[in-house]
CSV table of C-alpha atoms and ligand atoms in Angstrom, one decimal:
chain,number,residue,atom,x,y,z
A,3,MET,CA,-8.0,-56.4,41.7
A,4,PRO,CA,-11.1,-54.1,42.2
A,5,GLN,CA,-14.0,-55.3,44.2
A,6,PRO,CA,-17.6,-54.9,42.8
A,7,LYS,CA,-20.2,-52.9,44.7
A,8,ALA,CA,-23.6,-54.5,45.0
A,9,ASP,CA,-24.8,-53.3,41.6
A,10,GLU,CA,-21.5,-53.6,39.8
A,11,VAL,CA,-19.5,-56.1,37.9
A,12,VAL,CA,-15.7,-56.5,37.6
A,13,LEU,CA,-14.4,-56.8,34.0
A,14,GLU,CA,-11.2,-58.2,32.6
A,15,ILE,CA,-10.7,-55.8,29.7
A,16,ALA,CA,-9.9,-57.4,26.3
A,17,TYR,CA,-9.8,-54.4,24.0
A,18,ALA,CA,-10.0,-50.6,24.7
A,19,GLY,CA,-10.5,-48.2,21.8
A,20,ILE,CA,-8.7,-44.9,21.8
A,21,CYS,CA,-10.7,-42.0,20.6
A,22,GLY,CA,-10.4,-38.2,19.9
A,23,THR,CA,-12.1,-37.6,23.2
A,24,ASP,CA,-9.2,-39.3,25.0
A,25,LYS,CA,-6.8,-36.9,23.3
A,26,HIS,CA,-8.9,-34.0,24.5
A,27,LEU,CA,-9.0,-35.4,28.1
A,28,PHE,CA,-5.3,-36.1,27.9
A,29,ALA,CA,-4.7,-32.5,27.0
A,30,GLY,CA,-6.9,-31.3,29.9
A,31,LEU,CA,-9.8,-30.2,27.6
A,32,PRO,CA,-13.4,-31.0,28.5
A,33,GLY,CA,-15.0,-34.3,27.4
A,34,SER,CA,-18.6,-35.4,27.7
A,35,ALA,CA,-18.4,-34.9,31.5
A,36,ASP,CA,-15.9,-33.1,33.8
A,37,VAL,CA,-12.9,-35.2,34.5
A,38,THR,CA,-11.3,-35.5,37.9
A,39,TYR,CA,-7.6,-36.4,37.8
A,40,PRO,CA,-5.8,-38.8,38.1
A,41,ARG,CA,-8.0,-40.9,35.9
A,42,VAL,CA,-7.5,-44.1,33.9
A,43,LEU,CA,-8.9,-43.4,30.5
A,44,GLY,CA,-10.7,-45.8,28.2
A,45,HIS,CA,-14.5,-45.6,27.4
A,46,GLU,CA,-14.6,-48.0,24.3
A,47,ASN,CA,-14.3,-51.3,26.1
A,48,SER,CA,-14.9,-54.9,25.7
A,49,GLY,CA,-14.1,-57.8,28.0
A,50,THR,CA,-15.2,-60.6,30.2
A,51,VAL,CA,-17.1,-60.5,33.5
A,52,VAL,CA,-14.8,-61.9,36.2
A,53,ALA,CA,-16.9,-61.0,39.4
A,54,ILE,CA,-20.4,-59.7,40.1
A,55,GLY,CA,-21.9,-57.8,43.0
A,56,GLU,CA,-24.6,-59.3,45.2
A,57,ASN,CA,-27.5,-57.6,43.5
A,58,VAL,CA,-26.5,-58.4,39.9
A,59,GLN,CA,-28.9,-60.8,38.2
A,60,LYS,CA,-28.6,-60.5,34.4
A,61,LEU,CA,-24.8,-61.1,34.1
A,62,ALA,CA,-22.6,-64.0,35.2
A,63,VAL,CA,-18.9,-64.7,35.4
A,64,GLY,CA,-17.6,-65.6,32.0
A,65,ASP,CA,-20.0,-63.4,30.0
A,66,ARG,CA,-18.4,-61.6,27.0
A,67,VAL,CA,-19.5,-58.0,27.1
A,68,ALA,CA,-19.3,-54.5,25.8
A,69,ILE,CA,-19.6,-51.5,28.2
A,70,ASP,CA,-21.7,-48.4,27.6
A,71,PRO,CA,-19.6,-45.9,29.4
A,72,ASN,CA,-22.4,-43.4,30.0
A,73,ILE,CA,-24.2,-43.6,33.3
A,74,TYR,CA,-27.3,-41.5,33.8
A,75,CYS,CA,-28.8,-40.5,37.1
A,76,GLY,CA,-32.3,-41.3,36.1
A,77,ASP,CA,-33.6,-38.6,38.4
A,78,CYS,CA,-32.9,-35.1,36.9
A,79,ASP,CA,-35.4,-33.2,34.6
A,80,TYR,CA,-33.6,-34.4,31.4
A,81,CYS,CA,-33.6,-38.1,32.5
A,82,ARG,CA,-37.2,-37.9,33.4
A,83,ALA,CA,-38.0,-36.3,30.0
A,84,GLN,CA,-36.4,-39.1,28.1
A,85,GLU,CA,-33.3,-37.1,27.2
A,86,PRO,CA,-30.8,-38.9,29.5
A,87,GLU,CA,-27.9,-37.9,27.3
A,88,LEU,CA,-28.4,-34.4,28.6
A,89,CYS,CA,-28.3,-35.7,32.2
A,90,GLU,CA,-27.2,-33.1,34.8
A,91,ASN,CA,-25.3,-35.7,36.7
A,92,LEU,CA,-23.7,-37.7,33.9
A,93,SER,CA,-20.9,-40.0,34.9
A,94,ALA,CA,-18.9,-42.1,32.6
A,95,VAL,CA,-16.5,-45.1,32.6
A,96,GLY,CA,-13.1,-43.7,31.5
A,97,VAL,CA,-14.1,-40.1,32.2
A,98,THR,CA,-15.4,-39.6,35.7
A,99,ARG,CA,-14.5,-43.2,36.9
A,100,ASP,CA,-11.6,-45.4,35.8
A,101,GLY,CA,-11.9,-47.0,32.4
A,102,GLY,CA,-10.4,-49.7,30.2
A,103,PHE,CA,-6.8,-48.6,29.8
A,104,GLU,CA,-5.9,-51.2,32.5
A,105,ASN,CA,-6.5,-54.9,33.0
A,106,TYR,CA,-9.5,-54.8,35.3
A,107,THR,CA,-12.2,-52.2,35.9
A,108,THR,CA,-15.6,-52.0,37.4
A,109,ALA,CA,-18.9,-50.8,35.9
A,110,PRO,CA,-22.5,-50.7,37.0
A,111,ALA,CA,-24.2,-53.9,35.6
A,112,LYS,CA,-26.9,-51.7,34.0
A,113,VAL,CA,-24.4,-50.4,31.4
A,114,VAL,CA,-22.8,-53.8,30.6
A,115,TYR,CA,-24.2,-55.6,27.6
A,116,LYS,CA,-23.7,-59.2,26.6
A,117,ILE,CA,-22.4,-59.7,23.0
A,118,ALA,CA,-23.4,-62.3,20.5
A,119,ASP,CA,-21.2,-65.4,20.1
A,120,ASN,CA,-20.3,-64.3,16.5
A,121,VAL,CA,-19.1,-60.8,17.5
A,122,SER,CA,-15.4,-60.7,18.4
A,123,LEU,CA,-14.2,-58.9,21.5
A,124,LYS,CA,-12.2,-56.6,19.1
A,125,ALA,CA,-15.3,-55.6,17.2
A,126,ALA,CA,-17.3,-55.3,20.5
A,127,ALA,CA,-14.9,-52.6,21.7
A,128,MET,CA,-16.2,-50.5,18.8
A,129,THR,CA,-19.8,-50.7,20.1
A,130,GLU,CA,-19.5,-47.3,21.9
A,131,PRO,CA,-18.4,-45.3,18.9
A,132,LEU,CA,-20.9,-47.1,16.7
A,133,SER,CA,-23.6,-46.4,19.3
A,134,CYS,CA,-22.9,-42.6,19.0
A,135,VAL,CA,-23.4,-43.0,15.2
A,136,VAL,CA,-26.7,-44.9,15.8
A,137,HIS,CA,-27.8,-42.1,18.1
A,138,GLY,CA,-27.1,-39.5,15.3
A,139,ILE,CA,-29.1,-41.6,12.9
A,140,ASP,CA,-31.9,-41.9,15.5
A,141,LEU,CA,-32.1,-38.1,15.5
A,142,LEU,CA,-32.8,-38.0,11.7
A,143,THR,CA,-35.9,-39.0,9.7
A,144,LEU,CA,-34.5,-41.5,7.2
A,145,LYS,CA,-36.3,-42.6,4.0
A,146,PRO,CA,-35.1,-45.0,1.4
A,147,HIS,CA,-35.4,-42.5,-1.5
A,148,GLN,CA,-33.1,-40.0,0.1
A,149,LYS,CA,-29.6,-39.1,-1.1
A,150,ALA,CA,-27.2,-38.8,1.8
A,151,ILE,CA,-23.6,-37.5,2.0
A,152,VAL,CA,-21.1,-38.1,4.8
A,153,LEU,CA,-18.6,-35.3,5.1
A,154,GLY,CA,-15.3,-36.9,6.2
A,155,ASP,CA,-13.9,-40.4,5.4
A,156,GLY,CA,-12.3,-41.2,8.7
A,157,PHE,CA,-13.3,-43.9,11.2
A,158,ILE,CA,-16.6,-42.2,12.1
A,159,GLY,CA,-17.5,-41.4,8.5
A,160,GLN,CA,-16.8,-45.0,7.5
A,161,MET,CA,-19.3,-46.2,10.2
A,162,PHE,CA,-21.8,-43.6,9.0
A,163,ILE,CA,-21.6,-44.9,5.4
A,164,GLN,CA,-22.3,-48.4,6.6
A,165,ALA,CA,-25.0,-47.4,9.0
A,166,LEU,CA,-26.9,-45.3,6.4
A,167,LYS,CA,-26.9,-48.2,4.1
A,168,ALA,CA,-28.0,-50.6,6.9
A,169,TYR,CA,-30.9,-48.2,7.6
A,170,GLY,CA,-32.0,-48.4,4.0
A,171,VAL,CA,-30.9,-45.0,2.5
A,172,HIS,CA,-30.4,-45.9,-1.2
A,173,HIS,CA,-27.7,-43.5,-2.2
A,174,VAL,CA,-24.8,-42.7,0.1
A,175,ALA,CA,-22.0,-40.4,-1.0
A,176,VAL,CA,-18.9,-39.6,1.0
A,177,SER,CA,-16.5,-36.6,0.7
A,178,SER,CA,-12.8,-37.3,0.8
A,179,ARG,CA,-9.7,-35.2,0.4
A,180,LYS,CA,-8.0,-38.2,-1.2
A,181,VAL,CA,-10.1,-38.7,-4.3
A,182,SER,CA,-7.0,-39.1,-6.5
A,183,ASP,CA,-6.0,-42.1,-4.5
A,184,ALA,CA,-7.8,-44.9,-6.4
A,185,GLN,CA,-7.1,-47.5,-3.7
A,186,HIS,CA,-8.7,-45.3,-1.0
A,187,VAL,CA,-11.7,-44.6,-3.2
A,188,GLU,CA,-12.2,-48.3,-3.7
A,189,LEU,CA,-12.0,-48.9,0.0
A,190,LEU,CA,-14.7,-46.4,0.7
A,191,LYS,CA,-16.9,-47.9,-2.0
A,192,SER,CA,-16.3,-51.4,-0.5
A,193,MET,CA,-17.9,-50.0,2.7
A,194,GLY,CA,-21.0,-49.0,0.8
A,195,ALA,CA,-20.3,-45.5,-0.6
A,196,ASP,CA,-22.0,-45.1,-4.0
A,197,THR,CA,-20.0,-42.1,-4.9
A,198,VAL,CA,-16.9,-40.4,-3.5
A,199,VAL,CA,-16.8,-36.6,-4.0
A,200,ASP,CA,-13.9,-34.2,-3.7
A,201,GLY,CA,-13.9,-32.9,-0.1
A,202,ASN,CA,-11.7,-29.9,-1.1
A,203,ALA,CA,-14.6,-28.3,-3.0
A,204,LYS,CA,-16.9,-26.0,-1.1
A,205,GLU,CA,-19.8,-26.7,-3.4
A,206,PHE,CA,-20.5,-30.2,-4.8
A,207,ALA,CA,-22.3,-31.0,-8.0
A,208,ASP,CA,-25.4,-32.3,-6.1
A,209,ASN,CA,-27.3,-31.4,-3.0
A,210,TYR,CA,-28.3,-34.0,-0.4
A,211,HIS,CA,-31.3,-34.7,1.7
A,212,ILE,CA,-29.2,-36.0,4.5
A,213,VAL,CA,-25.8,-34.4,5.3
A,214,ILE,CA,-23.7,-35.8,8.1
A,215,GLU,CA,-20.8,-33.6,9.2
A,216,ALA,CA,-18.2,-36.1,10.6
A,217,VAL,CA,-15.1,-33.9,10.8
A,218,GLY,CA,-15.7,-31.1,13.2
A,219,SER,CA,-13.9,-28.3,11.3
A,220,SER,CA,-15.5,-25.0,10.4
A,221,PHE,CA,-14.9,-25.8,6.7
A,222,THR,CA,-16.9,-29.0,6.7
A,223,GLN,CA,-19.6,-27.4,8.9
A,224,GLU,CA,-20.1,-24.7,6.3
A,225,GLN,CA,-19.9,-27.3,3.6
A,226,ALA,CA,-22.7,-29.2,5.3
A,227,VAL,CA,-25.2,-26.4,5.1
A,228,ALA,CA,-24.1,-25.3,1.6
A,229,ASN,CA,-24.8,-28.7,0.1
A,230,ALA,CA,-28.1,-29.6,1.8
A,231,GLU,CA,-31.1,-30.2,-0.5
A,232,LYS,CA,-34.3,-28.3,0.1
A,233,GLY,CA,-36.0,-29.8,3.1
A,234,GLY,CA,-32.7,-31.3,4.1
A,235,GLN,CA,-31.5,-32.5,7.4
A,236,VAL,CA,-27.9,-31.6,8.5
A,237,LEU,CA,-26.4,-33.6,11.4
A,238,MET,CA,-23.6,-31.8,13.1
A,239,PHE,CA,-21.7,-34.8,14.5
A,240,GLY,CA,-18.1,-33.8,14.4
A,241,VAL,CA,-16.7,-32.2,17.6
A,242,GLY,CA,-15.0,-28.8,17.2
A,243,ASN,CA,-13.0,-26.9,19.8
A,244,PRO,CA,-15.2,-25.2,22.4
A,245,ASP,CA,-14.5,-21.7,21.0
A,246,GLN,CA,-14.9,-22.7,17.3
A,247,THR,CA,-17.6,-21.0,15.2
A,248,PHE,CA,-18.7,-21.2,11.6
A,249,THR,CA,-20.6,-19.0,9.1
A,250,ILE,CA,-23.7,-20.0,7.2
A,251,SER,CA,-26.3,-18.2,5.2
A,252,SER,CA,-29.4,-17.7,7.3
A,253,TYR,CA,-31.3,-17.2,4.1
A,254,ALA,CA,-30.3,-20.7,3.0
A,255,VAL,CA,-31.7,-22.2,6.2
A,256,PHE,CA,-34.9,-20.3,5.6
A,257,ALA,CA,-35.3,-20.9,1.9
A,258,LYS,CA,-34.3,-24.6,2.0
A,259,GLN,CA,-36.3,-25.1,5.3
A,260,LEU,CA,-33.3,-26.9,6.8
A,261,LYS,CA,-33.1,-28.8,10.0
A,262,ILE,CA,-29.7,-28.5,11.7
A,263,GLN,CA,-29.3,-31.2,14.4
A,264,GLY,CA,-26.6,-31.7,17.0
A,265,SER,CA,-25.8,-35.1,18.4
A,266,PHE,CA,-24.4,-35.9,21.8
A,267,ILE,CA,-23.3,-39.3,23.1
A,268,ASN,CA,-25.4,-42.4,22.7
A,269,PRO,CA,-28.6,-43.0,24.6
A,270,TYR,CA,-30.7,-46.1,23.9
A,271,SER,CA,-28.4,-47.1,21.1
A,272,PHE,CA,-26.3,-50.0,22.4
A,273,GLN,CA,-28.8,-52.8,21.6
A,274,ASP,CA,-29.2,-51.6,18.0
A,275,SER,CA,-25.4,-51.3,17.6
A,276,LEU,CA,-24.8,-54.8,18.9
A,277,ALA,CA,-27.5,-56.1,16.6
A,278,LEU,CA,-25.9,-54.4,13.6
A,279,LEU,CA,-22.6,-56.0,14.5
A,280,ALA,CA,-24.1,-59.5,15.0
A,281,SER,CA,-26.0,-59.3,11.7
A,282,GLY,CA,-22.8,-58.3,9.8
A,283,LYS,CA,-24.5,-55.2,8.4
A,284,ILE,CA,-21.7,-53.1,9.9
A,285,ASP,CA,-18.1,-54.3,9.9
A,286,VAL,CA,-16.0,-52.4,12.4
A,287,GLU,CA,-13.1,-54.8,12.7
A,288,ARG,CA,-11.6,-53.9,9.3
A,289,LEU,CA,-11.6,-50.3,10.3
A,290,ILE,CA,-9.1,-50.9,13.1
A,291,SER,CA,-5.7,-50.2,11.7
A,292,HIS,CA,-3.5,-50.3,14.8
A,293,GLU,CA,-3.2,-52.3,18.0
A,294,LEU,CA,-1.0,-50.1,20.2
A,295,SER,CA,1.2,-51.2,23.1
A,296,PHE,CA,0.9,-49.2,26.4
A,297,ALA,CA,4.3,-47.7,25.6
A,298,GLN,CA,2.9,-46.1,22.4
A,299,VAL,CA,-0.2,-44.7,24.0
A,300,PRO,CA,1.2,-41.4,25.5
A,301,ALA,CA,2.7,-40.4,22.1
A,302,TYR,CA,-0.5,-41.3,20.3
A,303,LEU,CA,-2.6,-39.3,22.8
A,304,ALA,CA,-0.3,-36.3,22.4
A,305,ASN,CA,-0.6,-36.5,18.5
A,306,LYS,CA,3.1,-37.4,18.3
A,307,PHE,CA,2.5,-40.8,16.7
A,308,ASP,CA,3.9,-40.7,13.2
A,309,GLU,CA,2.0,-43.4,11.4
A,310,SER,CA,-1.4,-42.7,9.8
A,311,VAL,CA,-4.0,-44.3,12.0
A,312,ASN,CA,-7.6,-45.1,10.9
A,313,LYS,CA,-8.6,-46.4,14.3
A,314,ALA,CA,-6.4,-47.6,17.2
A,315,VAL,CA,-7.1,-49.9,20.1
A,316,ILE,CA,-5.1,-51.3,23.0
A,317,ASN,CA,-5.2,-55.1,23.0
A,318,LEU,CA,-5.0,-55.9,26.7
A,319,GLN,CA,-5.2,-59.7,26.1
A,320,LYS,CA,-1.9,-59.4,24.3
A,321,ILE,CA,-0.4,-57.3,27.1
A,322,ASN,CA,-1.7,-59.8,29.7
A,323,GLY,CA,0.1,-62.5,27.6
B,426,LIG,ZN1,-15.0,-42.4,22.1
B,427,LIG,ZN1,-30.1,-37.3,35.0
C-alpha cells in the first residue's frame, strides 16, 4: 500500500483504460514524456480516494474520482505562457510515475477530479482520452454552420463525432473503411454522424470546414488537407511514428488559406470533459468493447490479441473480487 506525500492522495483504481500510447511505451517507443523503466503503465484511470496527504483539502476518503495523468511544473517558460502542455518538465501518471495498472497508486491532489454521482467509474476512466479530444476542439474555432468530417471511425473518431455535435457543429461526417457494413454505418450514425463517407477514397464528394485527422497514417493526413474547404481548419490529431512524413500541396494550403493545427495532450480540459459525461452529451461507456484480465494485457499491448477491439479497459474491481 503506497503512502501519500503531503500533497498527494492514494487511489484504489476501479478502471484503467489501455491506449495506443501504452503500446508505444510497452515497445520502448517515446510517449508524451520520457519513460524510466520499470514502470507500471495506466494513464486513463478512475477510482476511489482511500488516503490523503496532510496538505490535501479538496478531496476526502471515499471520493469517486478521475485522474488527469499530466502534471505540469508551473514554472517553465511554457507553463508561464499558458501552454502547460508544452511543459519542459512534464511528468505523468502511468508514464514517468506508476499508473493505474495496479490496485493502488498515488497522484498529486491537483490532478485528481471528483466525478458526478451519475457518471460511472467505467465511464470516468475515459475522461483522459476525452479530454485530449476536448483540447483538440479547444484549438479550433467552431461555428454551428460548419460542416465537419472526422477521418477515422475508431474510438477517438467516435468521441470526436459526439464532441463536435455537443459543441454545436450542425453537420458531422465521418470516414470509414467499412461503409459496406450497414450495421457499422448505423452505429456511427447513432453516435451523431450525419453522413458516413468511404475512407478508401482519396477525394470525397464534398469539402469540409473542419477536418479532424484521427488515424495518424500518411494516407489520412494527406486526405485531411485534400478535402478541406476554403478557409478550413485541419486538426492533425492522430499520432504517427516519429519518422513518418506526408506530402501535401503547398499551393492548396495557400489558395485555400488553410490552418493546419497539431494537438498535444489535454490542458484545461478535464472539467469540460466531466461536464460532457455528466450531461449525457457524450456517451463513452458504449464505446468500451472489452474488459481485459491482467493475463490478457501483455498480448494486447504487443498487438497479439486476436479479437477486434474498439476500446479496452482493465476492470480492477473485478480483479480485486
Ligand atoms: Zn491514452
Ligand atoms: Zn512547465
